[in-house]
XYZ file of C-alpha atoms in Angstrom:
117
model
C 28.806 23.625 -4.471
C 25.979 22.285 -2.306
C 25.145 18.588 -2.611
C 22.373 17.695 -5.043
C 18.907 17.242 -3.546
C 17.958 13.689 -2.595
C 16.054 11.555 -5.065
C 12.347 11.042 -4.624
C 10.013 8.059 -4.496
C 6.260 7.567 -4.567
C 3.534 4.930 -4.747
C 3.122 4.026 -8.409
C 0.253 1.554 -8.027
C -2.108 0.126 -5.410
C -4.003 -3.060 -6.220
C -6.645 -4.505 -3.925
C -8.124 -7.991 -3.829
C -10.237 -10.011 -1.418
C -10.892 -13.656 -0.667
C -13.239 -15.548 1.623
C -11.065 -17.578 4.025
C -13.645 -19.137 6.351
C -17.416 -19.064 6.687
C -17.115 -16.027 8.972
C -13.931 -14.272 7.802
C -12.504 -12.734 4.644
C -9.089 -11.354 3.782
C -8.209 -8.006 2.211
C -4.971 -7.993 0.197
C -3.257 -4.854 -1.076
C -0.190 -4.861 -3.303
C 1.857 -1.665 -3.202
C 4.326 -0.746 -5.949
C 6.962 1.911 -5.281
C 8.745 3.909 -7.990
C 11.409 6.581 -8.200
C 10.908 9.876 -10.066
C 11.660 8.114 -13.385
C 8.938 5.479 -12.654
C 11.587 2.782 -12.062
C 10.540 0.156 -9.455
C 12.453 0.411 -6.169
C 13.494 -2.595 -4.075
C 14.081 -2.503 -0.329
C 11.617 0.286 0.475
C 9.815 0.006 3.809
C 6.126 0.781 3.241
C 4.062 1.788 6.275
C 0.269 1.892 6.102
C -2.895 1.917 8.217
C -6.138 0.004 7.862
C -9.318 2.098 8.287
C -7.530 5.095 9.861
C -6.320 2.936 12.754
C -3.485 4.302 14.878
C -1.643 1.004 14.351
C 0.697 0.849 11.385
C 1.424 -2.250 9.347
C 4.355 -2.615 6.992
C 6.035 -4.549 4.216
C 9.294 -4.190 2.262
C 9.365 -4.040 -1.532
C 10.967 -6.865 -3.494
C 13.168 -6.675 -6.609
C 10.093 -5.680 -8.642
C 9.340 -2.766 -6.301
C 6.249 -4.495 -4.872
C 5.072 -5.775 -1.510
C 1.740 -6.918 -0.085
C -0.191 -6.203 3.106
C -2.989 -8.609 4.111
C -5.527 -8.580 6.941
C -8.458 -10.808 7.849
C -11.828 -9.289 8.736
C -15.154 -10.513 10.077
C -17.878 -10.838 7.451
C -19.744 -8.027 9.225
C -17.168 -5.620 7.735
C -18.220 -5.116 4.093
C -15.429 -2.746 3.041
C -12.041 -1.631 4.394
C -9.460 0.944 3.349
C -5.680 0.923 3.423
C -3.812 4.234 3.545
C -0.080 4.470 2.814
C 1.445 6.751 5.458
C 5.162 6.584 4.673
C 7.873 5.144 2.454
C 11.372 4.775 3.911
C 14.561 4.189 1.926
C 18.058 5.521 2.513
C 18.860 8.567 0.384
C 15.316 8.991 -0.969
C 12.471 11.284 0.048
C 8.802 10.212 -0.133
C 6.684 12.640 -2.175
C 3.103 11.575 -1.468
C 1.848 14.246 -3.892
C 3.324 12.105 -6.698
C 1.372 8.953 -5.684
C -0.757 7.613 -8.518
C -2.503 4.489 -9.771
C -2.452 3.718 -13.507
C -5.630 1.631 -13.444
C -7.581 4.182 -11.401
C -8.790 1.869 -8.621
C -7.212 4.217 -6.056
C -5.593 7.632 -5.796
C -2.211 5.996 -5.148
C -2.405 6.706 -1.410
C -5.746 5.222 -0.266
C -7.463 2.119 -1.630
C -10.729 0.455 -0.662
C -11.214 -3.301 -0.647
C -14.684 -4.842 -0.648
C -15.639 -8.171 0.930
C -16.025 -10.885 -1.754
């Protein structure tokens, strides 16, 4: 018989926060949580994302709780930024972006906005 299809993973939560770090700069912080199809947190997943549709990707790797954080500092002239998850990479699993979600509704599970404090 053919091998079973690979398991799937998705973003199960995006949480944004911001903090003023100097008189002229603030920091956007986004925590990404990755789950499998059964909503179990996944460790060791490489998360790739982009700030404000930039061509440059940034990344983090999920911890034992299935979470990792991406931070970036911005000039105060930038009132709001967005982070878009572009890929999840883990051996033996396939990323299904259509399954991305956010239980608290502050994002669609794929894109989140963060506002300057």
